[in-house]
Coordinates of C-alpha atoms and ligand atoms in Angstrom, one line a residue:
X1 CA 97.5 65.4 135.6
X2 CA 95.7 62.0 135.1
X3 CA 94.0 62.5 131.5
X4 CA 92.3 58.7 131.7
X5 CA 89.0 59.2 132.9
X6 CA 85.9 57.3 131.6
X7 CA 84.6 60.4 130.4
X8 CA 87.6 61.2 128.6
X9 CA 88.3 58.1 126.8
X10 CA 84.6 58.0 125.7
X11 CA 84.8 61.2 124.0
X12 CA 88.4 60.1 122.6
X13 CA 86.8 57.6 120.4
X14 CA 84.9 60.1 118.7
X15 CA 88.2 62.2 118.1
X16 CA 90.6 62.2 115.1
X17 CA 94.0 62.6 116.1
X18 CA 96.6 61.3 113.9
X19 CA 100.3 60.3 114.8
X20 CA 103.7 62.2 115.6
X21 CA 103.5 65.4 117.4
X22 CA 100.8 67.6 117.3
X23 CA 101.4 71.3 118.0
X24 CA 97.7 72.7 119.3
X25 CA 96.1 76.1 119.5
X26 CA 95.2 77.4 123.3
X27 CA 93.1 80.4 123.4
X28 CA 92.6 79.1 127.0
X29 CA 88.9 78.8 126.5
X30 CA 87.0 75.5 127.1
X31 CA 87.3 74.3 123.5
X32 CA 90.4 74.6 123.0
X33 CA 92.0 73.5 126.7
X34 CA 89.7 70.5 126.0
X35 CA 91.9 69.9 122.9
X36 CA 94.9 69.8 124.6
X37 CA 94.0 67.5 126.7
X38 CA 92.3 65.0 124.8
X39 CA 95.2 65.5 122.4
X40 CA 97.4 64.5 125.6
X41 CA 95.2 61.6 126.7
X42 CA 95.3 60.0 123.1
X43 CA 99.3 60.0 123.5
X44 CA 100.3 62.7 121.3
X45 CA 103.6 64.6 121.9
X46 CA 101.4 68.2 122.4
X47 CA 103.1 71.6 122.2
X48 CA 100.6 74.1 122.8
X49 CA 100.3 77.7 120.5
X50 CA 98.7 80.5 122.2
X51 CA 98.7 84.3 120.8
X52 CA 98.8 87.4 122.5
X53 CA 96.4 90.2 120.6
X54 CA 97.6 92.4 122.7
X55 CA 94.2 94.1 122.3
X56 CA 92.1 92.9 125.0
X57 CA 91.8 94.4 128.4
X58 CA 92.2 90.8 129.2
X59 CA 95.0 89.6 127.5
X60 CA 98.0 89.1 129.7
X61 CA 95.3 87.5 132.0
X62 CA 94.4 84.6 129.0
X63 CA 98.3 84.5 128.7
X64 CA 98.3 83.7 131.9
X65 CA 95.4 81.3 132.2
X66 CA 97.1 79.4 129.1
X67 CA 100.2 78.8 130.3
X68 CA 98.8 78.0 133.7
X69 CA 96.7 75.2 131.3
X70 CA 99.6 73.6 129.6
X71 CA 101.6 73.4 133.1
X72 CA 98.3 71.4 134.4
X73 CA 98.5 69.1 131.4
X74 CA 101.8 69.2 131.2
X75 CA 102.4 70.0 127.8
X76 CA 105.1 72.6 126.4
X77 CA 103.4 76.3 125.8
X78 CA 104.8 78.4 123.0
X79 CA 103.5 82.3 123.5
X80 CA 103.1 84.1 120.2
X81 CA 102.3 88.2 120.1
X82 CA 100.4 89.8 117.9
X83 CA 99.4 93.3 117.0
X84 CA 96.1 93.6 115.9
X85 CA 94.7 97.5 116.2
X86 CA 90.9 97.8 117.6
X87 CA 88.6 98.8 115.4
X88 CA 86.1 97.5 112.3
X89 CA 86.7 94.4 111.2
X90 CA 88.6 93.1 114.3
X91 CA 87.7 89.1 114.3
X92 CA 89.0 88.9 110.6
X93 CA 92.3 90.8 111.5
X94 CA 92.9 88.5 114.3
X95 CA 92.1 85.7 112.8
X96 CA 94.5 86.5 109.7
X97 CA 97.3 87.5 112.4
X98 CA 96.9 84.3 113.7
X99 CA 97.3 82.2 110.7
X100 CA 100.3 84.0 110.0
X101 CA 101.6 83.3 113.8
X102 CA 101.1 79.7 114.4
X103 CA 102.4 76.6 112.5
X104 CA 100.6 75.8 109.2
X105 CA 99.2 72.4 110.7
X106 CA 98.2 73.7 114.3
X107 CA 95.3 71.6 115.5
X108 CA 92.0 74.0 116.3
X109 CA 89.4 73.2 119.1
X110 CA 86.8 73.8 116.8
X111 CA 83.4 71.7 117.9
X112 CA 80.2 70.3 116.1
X113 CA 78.8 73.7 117.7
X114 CA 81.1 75.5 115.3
X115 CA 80.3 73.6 112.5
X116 CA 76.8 74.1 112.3
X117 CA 77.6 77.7 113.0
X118 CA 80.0 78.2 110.0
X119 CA 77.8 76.2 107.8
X120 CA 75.0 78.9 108.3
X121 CA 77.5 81.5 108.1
X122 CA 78.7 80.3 104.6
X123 CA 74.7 79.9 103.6
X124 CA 74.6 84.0 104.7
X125 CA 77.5 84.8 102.3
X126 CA 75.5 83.5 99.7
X127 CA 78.1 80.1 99.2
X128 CA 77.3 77.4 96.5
X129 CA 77.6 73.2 97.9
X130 CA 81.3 73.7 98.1
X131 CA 80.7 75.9 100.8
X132 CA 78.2 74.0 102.8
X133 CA 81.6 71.1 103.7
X134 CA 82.4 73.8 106.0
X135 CA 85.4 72.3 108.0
X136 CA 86.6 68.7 108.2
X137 CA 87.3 66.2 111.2
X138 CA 90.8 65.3 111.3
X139 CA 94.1 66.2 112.3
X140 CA 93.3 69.8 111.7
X141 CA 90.1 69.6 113.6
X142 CA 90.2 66.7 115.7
X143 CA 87.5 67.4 118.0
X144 CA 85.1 68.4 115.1
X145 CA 82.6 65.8 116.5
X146 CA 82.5 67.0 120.3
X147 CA 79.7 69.1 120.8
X148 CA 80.6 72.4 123.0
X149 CA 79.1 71.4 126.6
X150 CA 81.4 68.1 126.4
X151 CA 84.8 70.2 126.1
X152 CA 83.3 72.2 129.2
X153 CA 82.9 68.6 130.8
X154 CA 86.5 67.8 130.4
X155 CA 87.8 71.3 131.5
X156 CA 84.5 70.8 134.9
X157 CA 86.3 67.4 135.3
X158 CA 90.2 68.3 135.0
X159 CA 89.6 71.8 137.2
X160 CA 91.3 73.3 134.3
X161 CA 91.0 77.3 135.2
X162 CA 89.4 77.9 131.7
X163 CA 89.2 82.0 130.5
X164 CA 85.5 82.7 129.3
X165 CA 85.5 84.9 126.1
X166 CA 83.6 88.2 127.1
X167 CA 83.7 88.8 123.5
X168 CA 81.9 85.3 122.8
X169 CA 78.2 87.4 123.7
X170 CA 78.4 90.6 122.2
X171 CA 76.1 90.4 119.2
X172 CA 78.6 92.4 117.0
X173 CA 79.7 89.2 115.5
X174 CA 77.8 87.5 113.0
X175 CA 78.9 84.1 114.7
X176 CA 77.5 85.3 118.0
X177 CA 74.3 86.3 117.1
X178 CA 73.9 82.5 115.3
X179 CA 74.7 80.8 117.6
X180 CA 73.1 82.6 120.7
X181 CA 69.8 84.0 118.1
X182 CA 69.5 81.8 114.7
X183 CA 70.7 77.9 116.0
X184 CA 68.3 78.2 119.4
X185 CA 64.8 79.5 117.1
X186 CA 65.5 77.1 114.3
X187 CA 65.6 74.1 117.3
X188 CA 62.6 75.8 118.1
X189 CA 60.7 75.9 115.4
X190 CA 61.9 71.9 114.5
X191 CA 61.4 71.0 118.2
X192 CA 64.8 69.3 117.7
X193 CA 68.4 70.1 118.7
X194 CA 69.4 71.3 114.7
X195 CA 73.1 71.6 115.1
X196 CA 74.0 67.3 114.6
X197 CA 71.6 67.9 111.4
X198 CA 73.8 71.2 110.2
X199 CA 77.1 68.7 110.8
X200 CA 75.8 66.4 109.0
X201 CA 75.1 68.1 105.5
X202 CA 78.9 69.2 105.9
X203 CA 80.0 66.2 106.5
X204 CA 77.6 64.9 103.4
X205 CA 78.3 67.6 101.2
X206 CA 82.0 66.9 101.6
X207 CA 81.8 63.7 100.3
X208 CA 79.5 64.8 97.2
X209 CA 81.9 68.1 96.5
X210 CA 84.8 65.6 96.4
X211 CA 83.3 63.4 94.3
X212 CA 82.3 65.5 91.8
X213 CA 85.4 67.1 91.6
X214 CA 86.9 64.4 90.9
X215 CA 84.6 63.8 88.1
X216 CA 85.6 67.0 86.7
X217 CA 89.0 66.3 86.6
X218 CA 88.3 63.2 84.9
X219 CA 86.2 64.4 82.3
X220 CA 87.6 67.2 82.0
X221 CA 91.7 67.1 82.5
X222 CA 92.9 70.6 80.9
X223 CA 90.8 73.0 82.2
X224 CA 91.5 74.9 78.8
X225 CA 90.3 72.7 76.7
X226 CA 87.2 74.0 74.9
X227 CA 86.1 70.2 73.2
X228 CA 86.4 68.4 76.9
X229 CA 84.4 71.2 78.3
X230 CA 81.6 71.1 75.7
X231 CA 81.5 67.7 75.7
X232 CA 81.4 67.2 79.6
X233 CA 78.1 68.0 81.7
X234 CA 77.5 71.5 82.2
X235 CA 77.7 71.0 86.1
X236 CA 81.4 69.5 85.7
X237 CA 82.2 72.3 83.1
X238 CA 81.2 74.8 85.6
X239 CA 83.0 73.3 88.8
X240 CA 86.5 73.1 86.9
X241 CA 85.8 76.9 85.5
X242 CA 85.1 78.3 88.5
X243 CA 88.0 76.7 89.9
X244 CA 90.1 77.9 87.4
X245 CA 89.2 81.1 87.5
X246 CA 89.1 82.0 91.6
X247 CA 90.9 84.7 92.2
X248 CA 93.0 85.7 95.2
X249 CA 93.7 89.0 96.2
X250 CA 94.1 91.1 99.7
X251 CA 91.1 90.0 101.2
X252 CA 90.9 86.5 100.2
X253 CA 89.3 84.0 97.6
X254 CA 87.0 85.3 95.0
X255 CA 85.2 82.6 93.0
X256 CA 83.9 84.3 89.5
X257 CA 79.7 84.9 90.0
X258 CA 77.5 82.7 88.2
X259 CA 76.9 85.5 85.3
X260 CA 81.0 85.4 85.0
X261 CA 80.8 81.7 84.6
X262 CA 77.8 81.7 82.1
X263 CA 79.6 84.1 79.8
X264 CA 82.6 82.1 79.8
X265 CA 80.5 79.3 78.8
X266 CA 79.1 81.2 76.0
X267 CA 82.7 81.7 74.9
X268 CA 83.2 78.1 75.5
X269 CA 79.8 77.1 73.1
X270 CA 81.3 79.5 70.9
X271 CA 78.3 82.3 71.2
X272 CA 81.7 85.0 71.6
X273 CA 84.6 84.9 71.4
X274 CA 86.1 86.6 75.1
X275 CA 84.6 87.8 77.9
X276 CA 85.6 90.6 80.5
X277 CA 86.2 89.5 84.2
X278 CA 86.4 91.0 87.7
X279 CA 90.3 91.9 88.6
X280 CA 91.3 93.3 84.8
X281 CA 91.2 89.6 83.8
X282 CA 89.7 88.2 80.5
X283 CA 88.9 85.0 78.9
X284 CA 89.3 84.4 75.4
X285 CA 89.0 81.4 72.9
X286 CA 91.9 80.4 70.4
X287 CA 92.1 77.4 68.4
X288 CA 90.1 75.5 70.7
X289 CA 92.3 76.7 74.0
X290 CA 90.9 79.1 76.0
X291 CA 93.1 82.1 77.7
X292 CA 93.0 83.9 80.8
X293 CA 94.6 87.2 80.1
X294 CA 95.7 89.7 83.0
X295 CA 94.2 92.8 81.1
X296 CA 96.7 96.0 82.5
X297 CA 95.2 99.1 81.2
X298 CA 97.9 100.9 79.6
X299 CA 99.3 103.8 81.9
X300 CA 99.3 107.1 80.8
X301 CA 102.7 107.1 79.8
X302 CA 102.6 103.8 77.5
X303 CA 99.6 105.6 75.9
X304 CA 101.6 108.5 74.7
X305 CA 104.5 106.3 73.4
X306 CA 101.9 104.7 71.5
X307 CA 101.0 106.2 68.4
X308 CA 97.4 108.1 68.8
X309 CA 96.9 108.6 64.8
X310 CA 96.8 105.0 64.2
X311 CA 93.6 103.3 64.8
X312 CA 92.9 99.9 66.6
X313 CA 94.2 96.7 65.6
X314 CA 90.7 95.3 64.9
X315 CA 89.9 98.4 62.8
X316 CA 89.5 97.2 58.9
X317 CA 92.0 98.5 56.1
X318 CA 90.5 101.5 54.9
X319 CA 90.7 103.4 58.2
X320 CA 93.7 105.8 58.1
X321 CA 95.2 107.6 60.1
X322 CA 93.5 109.9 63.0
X323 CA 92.2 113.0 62.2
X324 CA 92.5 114.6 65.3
X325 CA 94.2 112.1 68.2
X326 CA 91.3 111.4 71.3
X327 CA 93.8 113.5 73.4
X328 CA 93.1 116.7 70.9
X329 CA 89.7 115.8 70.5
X330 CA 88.6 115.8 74.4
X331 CA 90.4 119.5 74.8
X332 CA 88.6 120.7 71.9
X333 CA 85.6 119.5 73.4
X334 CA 86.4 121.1 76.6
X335 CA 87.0 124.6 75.0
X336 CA 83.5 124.3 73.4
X337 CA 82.0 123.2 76.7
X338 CA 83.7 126.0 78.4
X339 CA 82.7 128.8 75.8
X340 CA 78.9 127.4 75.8
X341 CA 79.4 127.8 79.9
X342 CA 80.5 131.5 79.7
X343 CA 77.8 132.4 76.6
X344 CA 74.8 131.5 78.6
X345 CA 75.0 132.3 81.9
X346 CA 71.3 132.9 83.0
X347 CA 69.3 131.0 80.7
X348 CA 71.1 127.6 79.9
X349 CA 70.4 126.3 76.8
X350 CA 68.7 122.7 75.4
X351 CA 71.2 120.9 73.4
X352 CA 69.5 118.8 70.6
X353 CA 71.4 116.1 69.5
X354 CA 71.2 114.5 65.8
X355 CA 71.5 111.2 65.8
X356 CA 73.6 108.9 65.4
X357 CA 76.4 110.7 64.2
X358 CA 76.5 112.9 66.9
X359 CA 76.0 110.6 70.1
X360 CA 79.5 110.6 71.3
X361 CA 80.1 114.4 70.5
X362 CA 77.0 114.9 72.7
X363 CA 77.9 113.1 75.5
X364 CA 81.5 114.3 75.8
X365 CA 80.2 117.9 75.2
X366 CA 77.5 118.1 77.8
X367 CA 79.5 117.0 80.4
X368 CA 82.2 119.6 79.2
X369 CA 79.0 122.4 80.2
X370 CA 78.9 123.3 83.7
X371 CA 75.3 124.5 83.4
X372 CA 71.8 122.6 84.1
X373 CA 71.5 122.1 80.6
X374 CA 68.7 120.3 79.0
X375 CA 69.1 117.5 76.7
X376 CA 67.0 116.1 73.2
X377 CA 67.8 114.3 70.1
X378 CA 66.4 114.2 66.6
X379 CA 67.2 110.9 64.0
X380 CA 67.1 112.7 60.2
X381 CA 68.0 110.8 56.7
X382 CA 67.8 112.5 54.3
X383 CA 66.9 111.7 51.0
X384 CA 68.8 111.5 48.0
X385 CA 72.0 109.4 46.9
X386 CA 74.5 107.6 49.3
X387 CA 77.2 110.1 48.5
X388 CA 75.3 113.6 47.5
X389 CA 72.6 114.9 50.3
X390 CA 69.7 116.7 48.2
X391 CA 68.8 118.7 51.6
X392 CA 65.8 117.3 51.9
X393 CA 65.6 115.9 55.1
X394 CA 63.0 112.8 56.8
X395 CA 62.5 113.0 60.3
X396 CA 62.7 110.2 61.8
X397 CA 62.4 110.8 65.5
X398 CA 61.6 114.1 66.2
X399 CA 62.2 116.1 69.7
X400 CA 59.9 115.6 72.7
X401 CA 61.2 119.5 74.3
X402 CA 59.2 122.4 73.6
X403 CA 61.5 125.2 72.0
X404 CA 59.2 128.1 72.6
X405 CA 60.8 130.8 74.4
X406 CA 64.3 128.6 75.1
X407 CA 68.2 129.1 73.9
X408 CA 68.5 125.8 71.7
X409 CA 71.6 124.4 70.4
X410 CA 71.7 121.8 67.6
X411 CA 74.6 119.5 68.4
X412 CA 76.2 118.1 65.2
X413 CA 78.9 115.5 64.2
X414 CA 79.9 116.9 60.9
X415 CA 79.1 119.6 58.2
X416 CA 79.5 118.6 54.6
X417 CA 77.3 120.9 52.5
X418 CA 75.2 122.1 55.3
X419 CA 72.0 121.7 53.2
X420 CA 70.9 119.2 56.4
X421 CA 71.6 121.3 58.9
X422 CA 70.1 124.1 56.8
X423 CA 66.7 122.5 56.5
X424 CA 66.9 121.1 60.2
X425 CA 67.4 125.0 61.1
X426 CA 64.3 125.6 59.1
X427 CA 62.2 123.7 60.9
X428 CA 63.2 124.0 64.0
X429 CA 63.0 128.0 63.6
X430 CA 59.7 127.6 62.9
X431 CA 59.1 126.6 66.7
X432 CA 60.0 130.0 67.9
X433 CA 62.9 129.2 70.3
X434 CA 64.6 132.3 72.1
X435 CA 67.7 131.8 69.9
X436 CA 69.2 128.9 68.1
X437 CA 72.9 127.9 67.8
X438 CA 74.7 125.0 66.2
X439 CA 77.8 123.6 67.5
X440 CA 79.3 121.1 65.0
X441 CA 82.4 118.9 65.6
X442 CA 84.0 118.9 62.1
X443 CA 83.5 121.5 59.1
X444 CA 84.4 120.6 56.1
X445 CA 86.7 122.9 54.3
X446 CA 85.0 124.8 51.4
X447 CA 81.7 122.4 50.3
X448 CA 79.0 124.0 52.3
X449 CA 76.4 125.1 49.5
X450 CA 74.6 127.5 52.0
X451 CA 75.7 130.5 54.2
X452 CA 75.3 129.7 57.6
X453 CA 77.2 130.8 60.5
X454 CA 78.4 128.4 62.5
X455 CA 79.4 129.2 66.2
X456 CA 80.9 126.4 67.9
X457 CA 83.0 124.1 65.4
X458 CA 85.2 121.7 66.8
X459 CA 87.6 121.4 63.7
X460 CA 87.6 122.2 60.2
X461 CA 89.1 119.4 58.3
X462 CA 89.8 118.6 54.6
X463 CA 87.1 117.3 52.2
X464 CA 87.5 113.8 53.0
X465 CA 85.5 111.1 54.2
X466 CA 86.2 110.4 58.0
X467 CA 84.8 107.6 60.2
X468 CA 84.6 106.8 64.1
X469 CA 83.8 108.8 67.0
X470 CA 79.7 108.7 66.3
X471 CA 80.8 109.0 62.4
X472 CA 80.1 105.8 60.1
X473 CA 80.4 104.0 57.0
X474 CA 77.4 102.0 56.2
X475 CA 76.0 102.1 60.1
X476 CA 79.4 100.6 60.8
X477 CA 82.8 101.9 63.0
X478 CA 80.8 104.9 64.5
X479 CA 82.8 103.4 67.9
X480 CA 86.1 104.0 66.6
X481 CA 88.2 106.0 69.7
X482 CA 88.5 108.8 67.3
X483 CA 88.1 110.1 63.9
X484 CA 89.9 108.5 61.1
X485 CA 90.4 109.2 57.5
X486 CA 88.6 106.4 55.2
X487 CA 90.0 105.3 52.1
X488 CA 87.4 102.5 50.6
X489 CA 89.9 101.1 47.6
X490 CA 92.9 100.7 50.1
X491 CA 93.3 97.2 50.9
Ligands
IMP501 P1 75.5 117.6 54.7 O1 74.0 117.9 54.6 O2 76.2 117.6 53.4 O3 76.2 118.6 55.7 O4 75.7 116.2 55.4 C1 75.9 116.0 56.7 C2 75.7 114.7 57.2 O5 76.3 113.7 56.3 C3 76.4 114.5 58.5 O6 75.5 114.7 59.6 C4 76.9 113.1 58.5 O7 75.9 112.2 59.0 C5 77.0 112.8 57.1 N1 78.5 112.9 56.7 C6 79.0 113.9 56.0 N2 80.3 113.8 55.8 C7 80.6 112.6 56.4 C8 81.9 111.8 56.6 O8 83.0 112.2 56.2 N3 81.8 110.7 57.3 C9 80.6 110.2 57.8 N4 79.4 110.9 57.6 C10 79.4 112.1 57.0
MG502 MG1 74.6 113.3 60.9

């Protein structure tokens, strides 16, 4: 087939083709049959790539179609099969199957058309500049500059037997309903045909996203670096971060989000010192380097060849070991969750919580209660030394429930002499609830100075001072995992 046509070698000069070979897709649509033979026309040696979805009702009819294509051109056809499954999701499974199928430089018929099209796809998913280059004319898109009615010129003109997508109109597809919906009301609304316009920001914004890449390599060559990064504009700092830190998985690319990348700036300008990202991974700062970790929480069976009475590396000195391990602790809680369950029945109780100490006893507890329980906390201090309690107590925040008439249980973290709890009791009698409980975690062996009887305790425990698990030390260490002896002239 005679190729050299006016037509043809006018729309040539607007193509990229490179040299050597040139191994082509052919769907057997318009596009990418015009391809082919422009790719034939500029001299190329072409071997044509089309794939078989196997999925269509159509399929072994574009096979056909294809091959009856590349015989017109007279270019060699290589027939790839694929098997893509219907369903959700389909364009992306193809498209992924293909990639897989054909050579890793296959030319695509892609047009200006489809440029202007992606480019407003990209804008949909939210993308940054980068994302705005879209695709680029040159061997891998040759024909990037051919709007879509010229490649149906070339196939009108050659009497190439092109297949017509029936897919191509069904407004399932995002693509479709741009291209048929979004591109003809915005050159509508600007009275002017807006898809050269959308090509050329790509082609723009590639230049300008290269260029500033560049820069960023420049200025800033180890990406690690913390000084270079400081010292670099925040723009460049970003741009090599966010490089450095996309992440590939199953389903692609996954640049960090722009709050990811500001808190790895604050670890850069030193406001912390690591920060958490998506896929278990972390950043942190060390002499001036900074670190991208693969955090792999421990399974369950490197957790119990770790020792559970020792407390966390960044815990100071004078912790000791655990009290109870967070494994005992949890099915203690449980068994007091469960009892509280079966006592109450009809009538579930409010829980009033006394803060701090016993915020994470709270929470574990309630959730241990398989009852519509209510929930209300209380901040006391009581007065008197650091280390005696005199049992008188302040109130700090006080409850917002009403008792009257209601099964109230005071949730504690730990019972020294009771003479808190005791004057808590006091007052909170004095509201008239139904009946009133106390569940305490810990009960410390012999020091209670008043007889009261406690029905839930978690543990009783020696008279020492313990830490961690809502329990502190000077406001501090009340997040420990567990409870932990604390010996203040160790260390
Ligand atoms: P009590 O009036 O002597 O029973 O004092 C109880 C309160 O003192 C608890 O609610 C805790 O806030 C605090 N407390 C008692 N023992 C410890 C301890 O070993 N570690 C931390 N806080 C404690
Ligand atoms: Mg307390």
């Amino acid at each position: 087939m005679n190729t050299h046509s006016p037509l043809i070698s006018g729309l040539l000069s607007r193509c990229r083709f490179g040299e050597g070979p040139l191994d082509c897709a052919l769907s057997g649509g318009p596009d990418s049959s015009a391809l082919v033979a422009l790719a034939v026309a500029s001299g190329r040696e072409v071997t044509a790539h089309h794939v078989n979805h196997h999925s269509r009702d159509t399929s072994s009819v574009d096979e056909a179609l294809a091959r009856e294509i590349a015989a017109q051109l007279g270019v060699q056809i290589e027939v790839h099969h694929a098997e893509v499954a219907s369903g959700p999701n389909f364009e992306a499974r193809a498209r992924a199957a293909r990639r897989q199928l054909l050579p890793s430089t296959v030319a695509t018929g892609h047009t200006m058309d489809d440029q202007a099209e992606t480019v407003l796809l990209n804008l949909m998913r939210g993308t940054g500049i980068d994302g705005l280059r879209a695709m680029e004319l040159g061997p891998r898109h040759p024909i990037l500059d051919l709007r879509r009615e010229e490649t149906l010129a070339i196939c009108v003109e050659l009497q190439l037997a092109v297949a017509l997508d029936p897919t191509n109109a069904s407004p399932e597809f995002s693509r479709n309903r741009v291209r048929l919906e979004v591109l003809p009301m915005l050159a509508d609304i600007a009275s002017r045909d807006v898809v050269p316009l959308l090509a050329r920001l790509a082609a723009v914004s590639a230049e300008e996203v290269d260029f500033l890449e560049a820069e960023a390599l420049a200025q800033i060559p180890e990406v690690t670096d913390v000084s270079s990064l400081r010292e670099a504009p925040a723009v460049l700092a970003r741009r090599r971060l966010r490089g450095w830190l996309r992440r590939l998985d199953g389903d692609g690319e996954h640049p960090p989000s722009l709050a990811e990348l500001e808190r790895v700036l604050d670890v850069v300008e030193n406001r912390s010192r690591s920060t958490q990202l998506a896929g278990k991974r972390s950043v942190h700062r060390r002499g001036g380097r900074l670190r991208l970790e693969q955090d792999n929480p421990p399974s369950l069976s490197e957790v119990s060849t770790t020792d559970p009475t020792l407390p966390p590396a960044w815990a100071p000195a004078e912790v000791g070991s655990a009290v109870v391990t967070p494994e005992q602790l949890q099915l203690r809680i449980a068994e007091l969750g469960a009892q509280i369950t079966a006592d109450y029945p009809d009538d579930p109780p409010l829980l009033v919580g006394v803060l701090k100490g016993a915020m994470m006893f709270m929470t574990d507890l309630s959730r241990c209660i398989e009852l519509p329980v209510d929930v209300d906390f209380m901040a006391v201090s009581s007065y008197g030394s650091a280390t005696a309690t005199s049992g008188v107590v302040r109130i700090i925040k006080d409850l917002e429930a009403d008792l009257l008439n209601r099964h109230v249980i005071v949730v504690e973290d730990i019972i020294d002499s009771g003479l808190t709890l005791n004057y808590l009791l006091r007052y909170l009698n004095a509201r008239q609830p139904k009946s009133l409980q106390v569940c305490a975690l810990f009960l410390k062996e012999g020091m209670q100075r008043v007889h009261v009887d406690y029905r839930y305790v978690g543990f009783t425990i020696p008279s020492t001072f313990v830490v961690g698990y809502g329990l502190d030390v000077d406001e501090r260490l009340r997040n420990l995992p567990t409870v932990y002896t604390y010996l203040p002239h160790q260390g």
